[in-house]
Short mmCIF file of C-alpha atoms and ligand atoms in Angstrom, two decimals:
data_model
loop_
_atom_site.label_atom_id
_atom_site.label_comp_id
_atom_site.label_asym_id
_atom_site.label_seq_id
_atom_site.Cartn_x
_atom_site.Cartn_y
_atom_site.Cartn_z
CA MET A 153 0.00 0.00 0.00
CA ASP A 154 1.22 3.51 -0.83
CA PHE A 155 0.58 6.41 1.52
CA VAL A 156 0.71 10.10 0.63
CA ILE A 157 0.29 13.00 3.05
CA LYS A 158 -1.43 16.08 1.60
CA VAL A 159 -2.39 19.43 3.05
CA GLY A 160 -5.98 20.28 2.15
CA THR A 161 -9.73 19.86 2.46
CA PRO A 162 -12.16 17.99 0.16
CA GLU A 163 -13.19 20.81 -2.16
CA LYS A 164 -10.10 20.97 -4.35
CA GLN A 165 -8.95 17.34 -4.33
CA ARG A 166 -9.74 14.64 -6.85
CA GLY A 167 -9.66 10.86 -6.60
CA ALA A 168 -11.54 7.58 -6.73
CA CYS A 169 -13.09 7.93 -3.29
CA ALA A 170 -13.30 10.46 -0.48
CA VAL A 171 -13.84 8.99 2.97
CA VAL A 172 -15.72 11.33 5.31
CA GLY A 173 -16.96 10.77 8.82
CA ILE A 174 -20.52 11.16 10.14
CA PHE A 175 -21.17 11.29 13.88
CA GLU A 176 -24.30 10.11 15.64
CA SER A 177 -26.86 11.31 15.02
CA LYS A 178 -26.33 12.65 11.52
CA LYS A 179 -23.73 15.17 12.72
CA LEU A 180 -21.21 16.13 10.05
CA SER A 181 -17.47 15.87 10.71
CA GLU A 182 -15.11 18.66 9.57
CA SER A 183 -14.57 17.29 6.06
CA ALA A 184 -18.24 16.29 5.72
CA LYS A 185 -19.17 19.93 6.43
CA VAL A 186 -16.88 21.16 3.65
CA LEU A 187 -18.15 18.55 1.21
CA ASP A 188 -21.75 19.36 2.10
CA ARG A 189 -21.13 23.04 1.45
CA VAL A 190 -19.50 22.56 -1.97
CA THR A 191 -22.22 20.10 -3.00
CA GLN A 192 -25.06 22.48 -2.08
CA GLY A 193 -26.20 20.41 0.89
CA TYR A 194 -26.09 17.02 -0.86
CA LEU A 195 -24.80 15.10 2.17
CA LYS A 196 -27.47 16.53 4.46
CA THR A 197 -30.15 15.50 1.94
CA ILE A 198 -28.81 11.94 1.91
CA LEU A 199 -28.71 11.83 5.71
CA ALA A 200 -32.24 13.22 5.89
CA SER A 201 -33.39 10.27 3.77
CA GLY A 202 -32.59 8.10 6.81
CA ASP A 203 -30.22 5.66 5.05
CA MET A 204 -27.43 6.45 7.49
CA ASP A 205 -27.37 8.07 10.92
CA GLY A 206 -23.66 7.95 11.85
CA LYS A 207 -23.75 4.99 14.25
CA ALA A 208 -20.37 3.27 14.72
CA GLY A 209 -19.94 0.37 12.30
CA THR A 210 -22.24 1.77 9.61
CA SER A 211 -21.23 3.09 6.19
CA LEU A 212 -22.79 4.28 2.95
CA LEU A 213 -21.11 4.49 -0.45
CA LEU A 214 -22.30 7.37 -2.67
CA HIS A 215 -21.73 7.63 -6.42
CA ASN A 216 -21.97 10.68 -8.69
CA VAL A 217 -22.01 13.23 -5.89
CA PRO A 218 -22.48 16.57 -7.72
CA ASP A 219 -19.86 19.36 -7.73
CA THR A 220 -16.98 17.25 -6.48
CA LEU A 221 -13.91 15.82 -8.20
CA PHE A 222 -14.23 12.52 -6.30
CA LYS A 223 -15.82 9.62 -8.19
CA ARG A 224 -17.28 8.28 -4.94
CA VAL A 225 -17.85 9.40 -1.37
CA LEU A 226 -17.82 6.86 1.46
CA LEU A 227 -19.70 8.01 4.54
CA VAL A 228 -18.40 6.29 7.66
CA GLY A 229 -20.31 6.15 10.94
CA LEU A 230 -18.14 7.32 13.87
CA GLY A 231 -20.64 7.00 16.75
CA LYS A 232 -21.13 9.73 19.36
CA GLU A 233 -18.68 12.63 18.95
CA GLN A 234 -18.01 13.03 22.70
CA GLU A 235 -17.25 9.32 23.03
CA PHE A 236 -14.82 9.19 20.10
CA LYS A 237 -11.69 7.50 21.53
CA GLN A 238 -8.77 5.36 20.40
CA LYS A 239 -10.99 2.27 20.22
CA SER A 240 -13.64 4.04 18.09
CA PHE A 241 -10.86 5.16 15.74
CA GLN A 242 -9.65 1.59 15.31
CA GLY A 243 -13.24 0.44 14.73
CA ALA A 244 -13.74 3.18 12.13
CA LEU A 245 -10.56 2.15 10.31
CA ALA A 246 -11.61 -1.50 10.21
CA ASN A 247 -15.00 -0.35 8.87
CA ILE A 248 -13.36 1.79 6.15
CA PHE A 249 -11.16 -1.05 4.91
CA SER A 250 -13.87 -3.69 4.90
CA SER A 251 -16.23 -1.31 3.03
CA LEU A 252 -13.60 -0.36 0.43
CA GLN A 253 -12.40 -3.94 -0.08
CA LYS A 254 -15.81 -4.79 -1.56
CA THR A 255 -15.49 -2.06 -4.22
CA ALA A 256 -13.26 -1.38 -7.23
CA VAL A 257 -11.71 1.65 -5.47
CA THR A 258 -7.93 1.73 -5.94
CA ASP A 259 -7.16 4.91 -4.01
CA ALA A 260 -8.95 6.56 -1.12
CA THR A 261 -8.60 9.98 0.48
CA VAL A 262 -9.08 10.27 4.23
CA PHE A 263 -9.31 13.55 6.20
CA LEU A 264 -7.58 13.26 9.55
CA SER A 265 -9.49 16.15 11.12
CA ASP A 266 -12.58 13.88 11.03
CA PHE A 267 -11.17 11.86 13.95
CA PRO A 268 -11.07 14.07 17.07
CA ILE A 269 -9.19 11.98 19.65
CA SER A 270 -8.17 14.57 22.21
CA ASP A 271 -5.09 12.86 23.67
CA ARG A 272 -3.58 11.62 20.41
CA ALA A 273 -1.43 13.65 18.03
CA LEU A 274 -1.83 13.75 14.28
CA ASP A 275 1.26 11.64 13.61
CA TRP A 276 -0.12 8.95 15.92
CA LYS A 277 -3.23 8.73 13.75
CA VAL A 278 -1.10 8.48 10.63
CA SER A 279 1.00 5.57 11.88
CA GLN A 280 -2.13 3.78 13.16
CA ILE A 281 -3.75 4.07 9.74
CA VAL A 282 -0.62 2.78 8.02
CA VAL A 283 -0.37 -0.23 10.36
CA VAL A 284 -4.08 -1.13 10.18
CA ALA A 285 -4.24 -0.64 6.39
CA THR A 286 -1.15 -2.75 5.76
CA ASN A 287 -2.35 -5.46 8.15
CA SER A 288 -5.71 -5.58 6.36
CA LEU A 289 -3.88 -6.63 3.19
CA TYR A 290 -1.85 -9.39 4.87
CA ARG A 291 -2.54 -12.91 3.58
CA PHE A 292 -0.51 -16.05 4.18
CA ASN A 293 -0.40 -17.69 0.76
CA GLN A 294 3.03 -19.31 0.76
CA LEU A 295 1.71 -22.85 1.18
CA LYS A 296 -1.38 -22.69 -1.04
CA SER A 297 -1.35 -23.80 -4.66
CA LYS A 298 -3.87 -21.05 -5.49
CA PRO A 299 -3.52 -17.81 -3.51
CA ASP A 300 -6.54 -16.19 -1.80
CA ASN A 301 -6.87 -12.95 -3.72
CA ASP A 302 -9.66 -11.35 -1.74
CA GLN A 303 -7.84 -8.15 -0.78
CA GLY A 304 -9.85 -5.90 -3.09
CA HIS A 305 -8.22 -3.17 -5.18
CA LEU A 306 -7.27 -0.48 -2.67
CA ARG A 307 -3.53 0.18 -3.04
CA LYS A 308 -3.10 3.88 -2.25
CA MET A 309 -4.24 6.14 0.54
CA VAL A 310 -4.07 9.91 0.60
CA LEU A 311 -4.11 11.24 4.15
CA CYS A 312 -5.17 14.88 4.31
CA ILE A 313 -4.11 17.25 7.07
CA ASP A 314 -4.91 20.94 7.69
CA GLN A 315 -1.54 22.51 8.46
CA ARG A 316 1.62 22.47 6.40
CA THR A 317 3.64 22.62 9.62
CA ASP A 318 2.52 19.04 10.48
CA LEU A 319 3.73 17.63 7.17
CA ALA A 320 7.20 16.46 8.24
CA ALA A 321 5.95 14.73 11.41
CA CYS A 322 3.21 12.95 9.46
CA GLU A 323 5.62 11.82 6.77
CA ALA A 324 7.92 10.40 9.46
CA ALA A 325 4.89 8.65 10.93
CA VAL A 326 4.20 6.94 7.60
CA GLN A 327 7.70 5.49 7.71
CA GLN A 328 7.30 4.36 11.31
CA GLY A 329 3.95 2.73 10.58
CA GLN A 330 5.39 0.98 7.56
CA ALA A 331 8.37 -0.31 9.53
CA ILE A 332 6.08 -1.67 12.26
CA ALA A 333 3.79 -3.28 9.69
CA ASN A 334 6.74 -4.85 7.85
CA GLY A 335 8.10 -6.22 11.12
CA MET A 336 4.68 -7.66 11.96
CA SER A 337 4.38 -9.22 8.54
CA LEU A 338 7.75 -11.00 8.95
CA ALA A 339 6.73 -12.22 12.41
CA LYS A 340 3.38 -13.44 11.06
CA ASP A 341 4.93 -15.29 8.14
CA LEU A 342 7.36 -17.13 10.43
CA GLY A 343 4.61 -17.98 12.91
CA ASN A 344 2.17 -19.18 10.27
CA LEU A 345 4.66 -21.42 8.48
CA ALA A 346 4.22 -25.15 9.05
CA PRO A 347 6.51 -26.68 11.69
CA ASN A 348 8.05 -29.09 9.18
CA ILE A 349 9.30 -26.03 7.29
CA CYS A 350 9.96 -23.51 10.07
CA THR A 351 12.61 -25.51 11.95
CA PRO A 352 15.52 -24.10 13.99
CA THR A 353 17.68 -24.40 10.86
CA TYR A 354 15.10 -22.41 8.87
CA LEU A 355 14.99 -19.65 11.51
CA ALA A 356 18.78 -19.43 11.42
CA LYS A 357 18.67 -19.04 7.63
CA GLN A 358 16.01 -16.31 7.96
CA ALA A 359 18.18 -14.43 10.47
CA LYS A 360 21.15 -14.61 8.08
CA ASP A 361 19.02 -13.36 5.17
CA LEU A 362 17.69 -10.50 7.30
CA ALA A 363 21.25 -9.60 8.30
CA LYS A 364 22.32 -9.55 4.66
CA THR A 365 19.45 -7.27 3.57
CA HIS A 366 19.88 -4.81 6.43
CA LYS A 367 23.62 -4.81 7.10
CA MET A 368 23.38 -6.57 10.43
CA LYS A 369 25.66 -9.24 11.81
CA ALA A 370 24.23 -12.75 12.23
CA SER A 371 26.01 -15.59 13.96
CA VAL A 372 24.73 -19.05 14.81
CA LEU A 373 25.96 -21.30 17.61
CA GLU A 374 25.59 -25.01 16.80
CA GLU A 375 24.98 -27.76 19.38
CA LYS A 376 28.70 -28.50 19.68
CA ASP A 377 29.39 -24.82 20.43
CA MET A 378 26.69 -24.83 23.08
CA GLU A 379 28.17 -27.99 24.62
CA LYS A 380 31.56 -26.29 24.87
CA LEU A 381 30.00 -23.27 26.55
CA GLY A 382 28.01 -25.46 28.97
CA MET A 383 24.44 -24.72 27.92
CA GLY A 384 23.18 -27.90 29.57
CA SER A 385 19.66 -26.61 30.04
CA LEU A 386 19.01 -25.63 26.41
CA LEU A 387 20.59 -28.87 25.19
CA ALA A 388 18.38 -30.92 27.54
CA VAL A 389 15.32 -29.68 25.62
CA ALA A 390 16.97 -30.27 22.25
CA GLN A 391 18.20 -33.82 22.87
CA GLY A 392 14.87 -35.50 22.04
CA SER A 393 14.67 -33.98 18.58
CA GLU A 394 16.11 -34.99 15.20
CA GLN A 395 16.36 -31.30 14.27
CA PRO A 396 19.56 -29.65 15.50
CA ALA A 397 19.09 -26.76 17.96
CA LYS A 398 20.64 -23.35 17.27
CA LEU A 399 21.42 -20.21 19.20
CA ILE A 400 20.98 -17.33 16.78
CA VAL A 401 22.55 -13.94 17.49
CA LEU A 402 21.66 -10.93 15.36
CA GLU A 403 23.42 -7.61 15.98
CA TYR A 404 22.19 -4.23 14.77
CA HIS A 405 24.58 -1.30 15.15
CA GLY A 406 22.95 2.10 14.81
CA ALA A 407 25.18 3.79 17.41
CA ALA A 408 28.85 3.74 18.36
CA LYS A 409 30.26 0.29 19.27
CA LYS A 410 30.78 1.37 22.88
CA GLU A 411 27.06 2.17 23.41
CA GLN A 412 25.36 -0.50 25.50
CA PRO A 413 22.82 -2.46 23.41
CA TYR A 414 19.20 -3.34 24.08
CA VAL A 415 19.00 -7.13 24.01
CA LEU A 416 15.86 -8.95 22.86
CA VAL A 417 15.70 -12.67 23.70
CA GLY A 418 12.96 -14.66 21.91
CA LYS A 419 11.73 -18.17 22.67
CA GLY A 420 12.11 -20.19 19.49
CA VAL A 421 10.46 -23.57 20.14
CA THR A 422 9.48 -24.43 16.56
CA PHE A 423 7.20 -27.20 17.84
CA ASP A 424 6.27 -27.98 21.44
CA THR A 425 4.87 -31.50 21.90
CA GLY A 426 5.58 -31.23 25.63
CA GLY A 427 8.31 -33.89 25.31
CA ILE A 428 7.92 -36.93 27.61
CA SER A 429 5.35 -34.86 29.57
CA LEU A 430 3.35 -35.09 26.33
CA LYS A 431 0.58 -32.58 25.59
CA PRO A 432 -2.96 -33.72 24.73
CA ALA A 433 -3.65 -34.15 20.98
CA ALA A 434 -6.41 -31.52 20.70
CA GLU A 435 -5.11 -28.31 19.13
CA MET A 436 -1.51 -29.45 19.41
CA ASP A 437 -0.93 -28.04 15.91
CA GLU A 438 -1.02 -24.57 17.51
CA MET A 439 2.27 -25.36 19.22
CA LYS A 440 3.92 -24.43 15.91
CA PHE A 441 3.37 -20.87 17.19
CA ASP A 442 5.68 -21.57 20.15
CA MET A 443 8.44 -19.72 18.26
CA SER A 444 6.44 -16.46 18.20
CA GLY A 445 8.86 -14.79 20.65
CA ALA A 446 11.70 -15.52 18.22
CA ALA A 447 9.58 -14.26 15.31
CA SER A 448 8.87 -11.01 17.16
CA VAL A 449 12.59 -10.48 17.74
CA LEU A 450 13.31 -10.87 14.02
CA GLY A 451 10.32 -8.66 13.14
CA THR A 452 11.41 -5.94 15.56
CA LEU A 453 14.99 -6.02 14.29
CA ARG A 454 13.66 -5.61 10.76
CA ALA A 455 11.66 -2.55 11.86
CA VAL A 456 14.60 -1.08 13.80
CA ALA A 457 16.91 -1.55 10.80
CA GLU A 458 14.39 -0.03 8.36
CA LEU A 459 14.07 3.01 10.62
CA LYS A 460 17.85 3.17 11.09
CA LEU A 461 17.37 3.89 14.80
CA PRO A 462 20.49 5.42 16.41
CA ILE A 463 20.86 2.66 19.04
CA ASN A 464 22.43 -0.78 19.25
CA VAL A 465 20.14 -3.81 19.44
CA VAL A 466 21.07 -7.49 19.82
CA GLY A 467 18.57 -10.29 19.15
CA ILE A 468 19.27 -13.66 20.79
CA ILE A 469 17.15 -16.62 19.75
CA PRO A 470 17.49 -20.01 21.41
CA THR A 471 15.67 -22.36 19.04
CA THR A 472 14.80 -26.06 19.16
CA GLU A 473 11.92 -28.52 18.93
CA ASN A 474 10.55 -30.14 22.11
CA MET A 475 9.98 -33.80 21.22
CA PRO A 476 9.53 -37.14 23.00
CA SER A 477 12.03 -39.87 22.03
CA GLY A 478 14.33 -42.51 23.48
CA ARG A 479 16.92 -39.80 23.91
CA ALA A 480 14.57 -37.18 25.35
CA THR A 481 14.93 -35.64 28.81
CA LYS A 482 12.87 -37.46 31.48
CA PRO A 483 10.99 -35.94 34.41
CA GLY A 484 13.48 -36.01 37.29
CA ASP A 485 16.57 -35.39 35.17
CA VAL A 486 18.94 -32.82 36.66
CA VAL A 487 20.93 -30.55 34.33
CA THR A 488 23.51 -27.81 34.77
CA SER A 489 22.75 -24.47 33.11
CA LEU A 490 25.31 -22.09 31.58
CA SER A 491 25.11 -20.05 34.79
CA GLY A 492 26.32 -23.07 36.80
CA GLN A 493 22.99 -23.40 38.62
CA THR A 494 21.45 -26.87 38.53
CA ILE A 495 17.83 -27.54 37.52
CA GLU A 496 15.59 -30.50 38.27
CA ILE A 497 13.34 -30.93 35.23
CA LEU A 498 10.10 -32.11 36.81
CA ASN A 499 8.02 -31.43 33.71
CA THR A 500 9.54 -31.53 30.22
CA ASP A 501 6.68 -29.34 28.97
CA ALA A 502 8.09 -26.37 30.89
CA GLU A 503 10.80 -26.18 28.22
CA GLY A 504 10.64 -22.48 27.30
CA ARG A 505 12.29 -21.35 30.52
CA LEU A 506 14.97 -24.04 30.06
CA ILE A 507 16.13 -22.66 26.74
CA LEU A 508 15.65 -19.02 27.77
CA CYS A 509 17.76 -19.29 30.92
CA ASP A 510 20.90 -20.19 28.97
CA ALA A 511 20.22 -17.47 26.42
CA LEU A 512 19.71 -14.94 29.25
CA THR A 513 23.05 -15.88 30.80
CA TYR A 514 24.64 -15.60 27.36
CA ALA A 515 23.18 -12.06 27.10
CA GLU A 516 25.49 -10.91 29.95
CA ARG A 517 28.43 -10.78 27.55
CA TYR A 518 26.84 -7.87 25.66
CA ASN A 519 26.86 -5.61 28.73
CA PRO A 520 23.22 -4.76 27.99
CA LYS A 521 21.41 -1.52 28.78
CA ALA A 522 18.28 -3.65 29.19
CA VAL A 523 17.23 -7.20 28.32
CA ILE A 524 13.68 -8.05 27.26
CA ASP A 525 12.67 -11.64 26.72
CA ILE A 526 9.57 -12.49 24.72
CA ALA A 527 8.02 -15.94 25.09
CA THR A 528 4.84 -17.96 24.64
CA LEU A 529 5.68 -19.24 28.09
CA THR A 530 2.60 -20.27 30.08
CA GLY A 531 -0.96 -21.39 29.48
CA ALA A 532 -1.63 -19.75 32.85
CA CYS A 533 -1.08 -16.32 31.26
CA VAL A 534 -3.95 -16.99 28.86
CA ILE A 535 -6.14 -17.86 31.86
CA ALA A 536 -5.09 -14.68 33.70
CA LEU A 537 -5.22 -12.09 30.88
CA GLY A 538 -7.00 -13.73 27.97
CA ASN A 539 -6.04 -13.00 24.39
CA PHE A 540 -6.00 -9.22 24.60
CA THR A 541 -3.10 -8.54 26.93
CA THR A 542 0.54 -9.56 27.20
CA GLY A 543 1.88 -10.43 30.68
CA LEU A 544 4.79 -8.25 31.85
CA MET A 545 7.18 -8.95 34.72
CA SER A 546 10.37 -7.08 35.46
CA ASN A 547 13.18 -6.53 37.96
CA ASN A 548 13.21 -2.80 37.12
CA ASP A 549 10.22 -0.49 37.48
CA LYS A 550 11.38 2.17 35.03
CA LEU A 551 11.83 -0.44 32.30
CA ALA A 552 8.40 -1.92 33.11
CA GLN A 553 6.75 1.52 32.92
CA ASN A 554 8.40 2.29 29.58
CA LEU A 555 7.22 -1.01 28.09
CA LEU A 556 3.67 -0.50 29.41
CA ALA A 557 3.64 3.00 27.88
CA ALA A 558 4.83 1.66 24.50
CA GLY A 559 1.99 -0.88 24.64
CA GLU A 560 -0.58 1.86 25.36
CA GLN A 561 0.78 4.03 22.59
CA THR A 562 0.46 1.30 19.94
CA GLY A 563 -2.64 -0.46 21.28
CA ASP A 564 -0.46 -3.58 21.72
CA ARG A 565 -0.95 -3.60 25.45
CA ALA A 566 0.69 -5.39 28.37
CA TRP A 567 -0.17 -5.62 32.07
CA GLN A 568 2.30 -6.03 34.91
CA LEU A 569 2.23 -8.95 37.35
CA PRO A 570 4.28 -8.99 40.57
CA LEU A 571 7.63 -10.73 40.94
CA TRP A 572 7.75 -10.65 44.74
CA ASP A 573 10.17 -12.87 46.67
CA GLU A 574 7.37 -14.97 48.18
CA TYR A 575 6.83 -16.60 44.80
CA GLN A 576 10.44 -17.80 44.57
CA GLU A 577 9.66 -20.51 47.14
CA LEU A 578 7.44 -22.27 44.61
CA LEU A 579 10.56 -23.40 42.73
CA LYS A 580 12.20 -25.29 45.61
CA SER A 581 13.72 -28.65 44.69
CA ASN A 582 14.97 -31.39 47.02
CA PHE A 583 17.58 -32.49 44.51
CA ALA A 584 18.88 -29.43 42.63
CA ASP A 585 19.23 -25.64 42.97
CA MET A 586 15.70 -25.24 41.61
CA ALA A 587 12.84 -27.08 39.95
CA ASN A 588 11.62 -26.05 36.50
CA ILE A 589 7.97 -25.83 37.61
CA GLY A 590 6.18 -24.23 40.54
CA GLY A 591 2.75 -25.85 40.49
CA ARG A 592 -0.55 -24.65 39.05
CA ALA A 593 -1.10 -21.56 41.19
CA ALA A 594 0.57 -18.38 39.84
CA GLY A 595 2.05 -20.34 36.93
CA THR A 596 2.95 -17.23 34.94
CA ILE A 597 4.74 -15.64 37.89
CA SER A 598 6.65 -18.77 38.93
CA ALA A 599 7.88 -19.11 35.33
CA ALA A 600 9.15 -15.50 35.48
CA CYS A 601 10.70 -16.21 38.91
CA PHE A 602 12.64 -19.03 37.31
CA LEU A 603 13.97 -16.64 34.64
CA SER A 604 14.76 -13.98 37.25
CA ARG A 605 17.42 -16.28 38.70
CA PHE A 606 19.41 -15.79 35.50
CA THR A 607 18.93 -12.05 35.04
CA GLY A 608 20.36 -10.58 38.24
CA LYS A 609 23.19 -8.77 36.46
CA TYR A 610 21.09 -6.38 34.35
CA HIS A 611 17.75 -4.59 33.97
CA TRP A 612 15.34 -7.17 32.65
CA ALA A 613 11.70 -7.52 31.62
CA HIS A 614 9.80 -10.61 30.56
CA LEU A 615 6.83 -10.53 28.16
CA ASP A 616 4.58 -13.61 28.29
CA ILE A 617 2.81 -13.59 24.92
CA ALA A 618 1.07 -16.99 25.24
CA GLY A 619 -2.34 -15.30 24.80
CA THR A 620 -1.47 -12.57 22.31
CA ALA A 621 0.91 -14.06 19.73
CA TRP A 622 -1.71 -15.92 17.72
CA LYS A 623 -5.45 -16.39 17.24
CA SER A 624 -7.23 -19.74 17.39
CA GLY A 625 -10.39 -20.97 15.68
CA ARG A 626 -11.63 -19.73 12.32
CA GLU A 627 -9.20 -16.81 12.35
CA LYS A 628 -6.27 -19.05 13.29
CA GLY A 629 -3.00 -17.29 12.58
CA SER A 630 -0.15 -15.24 13.97
CA THR A 631 -0.94 -11.68 15.12
CA GLY A 632 2.56 -10.23 14.72
CA ARG A 633 2.43 -9.06 18.36
CA PRO A 634 4.33 -7.70 20.24
CA VAL A 635 6.31 -6.15 17.37
CA PRO A 636 4.40 -2.83 17.75
CA LEU A 637 5.12 -2.63 21.49
CA LEU A 638 8.81 -3.51 21.11
CA THR A 639 9.41 -1.22 18.13
CA GLN A 640 7.65 1.69 19.85
CA TYR A 641 9.71 1.12 23.03
CA LEU A 642 12.94 1.20 21.02
CA MET A 643 11.84 4.26 18.99
CA THR A 644 11.15 6.16 22.20
CA GLU A 645 14.49 5.07 23.68
CA ALA A 646 16.26 6.14 20.47
CA ARG A 647 14.60 9.54 20.69
CA SER A 648 15.77 10.10 24.26
CA VAL A 649 19.27 8.98 23.29
CA ALA A 650 19.36 11.40 20.36
CA ILE A 651 18.50 14.45 22.48
N1 BES B 36 4.34 -23.30 25.04
C1 BES B 36 3.71 -23.65 26.25
C2 BES B 36 2.79 -22.55 26.79
C3 BES B 36 1.48 -22.38 26.10
C4 BES B 36 0.46 -23.28 26.28
C5 BES B 36 1.25 -21.26 25.34
C6 BES B 36 -0.75 -23.07 25.67
C7 BES B 36 0.02 -21.04 24.74
C8 BES B 36 -0.99 -21.95 24.90
C9 BES B 36 4.76 -23.93 27.32
O1 BES B 36 5.92 -24.51 26.86
C10 BES B 36 4.14 -24.90 28.28
O2 BES B 36 3.86 -25.98 27.87
N2 BES B 36 3.94 -24.45 29.52
C11 BES B 36 3.33 -25.26 30.51
C12 BES B 36 4.08 -25.06 31.80
C13 BES B 36 3.68 -26.02 32.89
C14 BES B 36 4.12 -27.42 32.54
C15 BES B 36 4.31 -25.57 34.18
C16 BES B 36 1.88 -24.84 30.65
O3 BES B 36 1.59 -23.65 30.60
O4 BES B 36 1.02 -25.72 30.78
MN1 MN B 37 5.77 -26.62 26.77
ZN1 ZN B 38 6.43 -24.15 24.92
#
């Protein structure tokens, strides 16, 4: 999709379709007022006919509107003007795209003054539109012999603003929105791919390709390298699989070498059967999405590189399958992690934390400014927060606040859970330094407590994306989350570094 920012109102523009807002009940938005004036009251006549009253979710496509250079005018219902908030804006955008997709319209002109959200700036609206529009065109066709071509014809959007002084900020917002959308699309593709294709080896190849395109540095540790280092915990998960495990490291340098990097660590379990603690068969196919943390790291690095942010970012991806076999880890096995701490593996299905802990210890060598791990870690997080909200836990309040704010800003929201010392007791083992599970109660927090034992040397936050990384049912597929949250966090950090 192409996006163009223009300064102007509807009277002098031309195009295939003007999109103008109507509030409840029958109240004209700014651009609707202008269009009504130049058309001698045409819009008011239409509204008076009763075919549309401006309720949220409604729309009406008009043809041959007199005295205008637009071939069509799409009226979009915005609901009550006083109640117009971020959520109404997102609803209106979804409405616009689904209405236009059914038509032959190739380019549409939207007037940003129609959307009066008091606490959001113009450039925020622009990047939201770019992300939602690009997402509405996403299809996963790689594995189909005939692609689904149901995207309609819309390929260009003209976004109109009132003041020339806002032009530069809005044009920058187009770029930011496009970078976020491109990062999400990469994350979605990797998540949606079948697990016989998206293996650890495949992810490593993707990281190398990404590095080549965007002048980053990719390196891959093989199992023998991990053995030498002493990553006994990661290797314990990998030993049941025929697919070799990898530790992928991707380095983006947008600032001087000496600047401390932000490190993103993504869980890359390309299929989680549970291992010997085997999962039930129903919906097990969805465990191909258990590499969504890894996918979000690659997606975010793509966005960061496209935006050429003036910071350093390192992505670390421990990746493996979790399979049952004669060689697989058994419940009761004790392993030694890279940190030297020993772990009693009571449940082989709690494998995410076992691969993350070695990657988190490995992260120490980068002298990080902050480390954020992203993982589809616990079913308990889906029970606690559902599919709307990512779980956030951190050993640093400032970092937690900044991530929460980035989630609010992008609508890719997270909610913080406590990491108090009381919970650490859940991980007590009679036979090793710790157990890898803490029981059913507070399952999301005990998983984070486990990780916290490997992150004492730096500021760290953990994002549990078990509920938000993909959708189930008829809409089954990756969401590309939390690429918006992570990219926004890094953009804001880059801005404060630049000043
Ligand atoms: N990948 C799963 C978590 C998961 C389950 C995400 C369902 C989304 C939907 C993880 O590896 C896992 O199996 N966790 C266990 C931990 C338990 C054994 C302590 C879980 O949540 O059941
Ligand atoms: Mn598991
Ligand atoms: Zn898992």
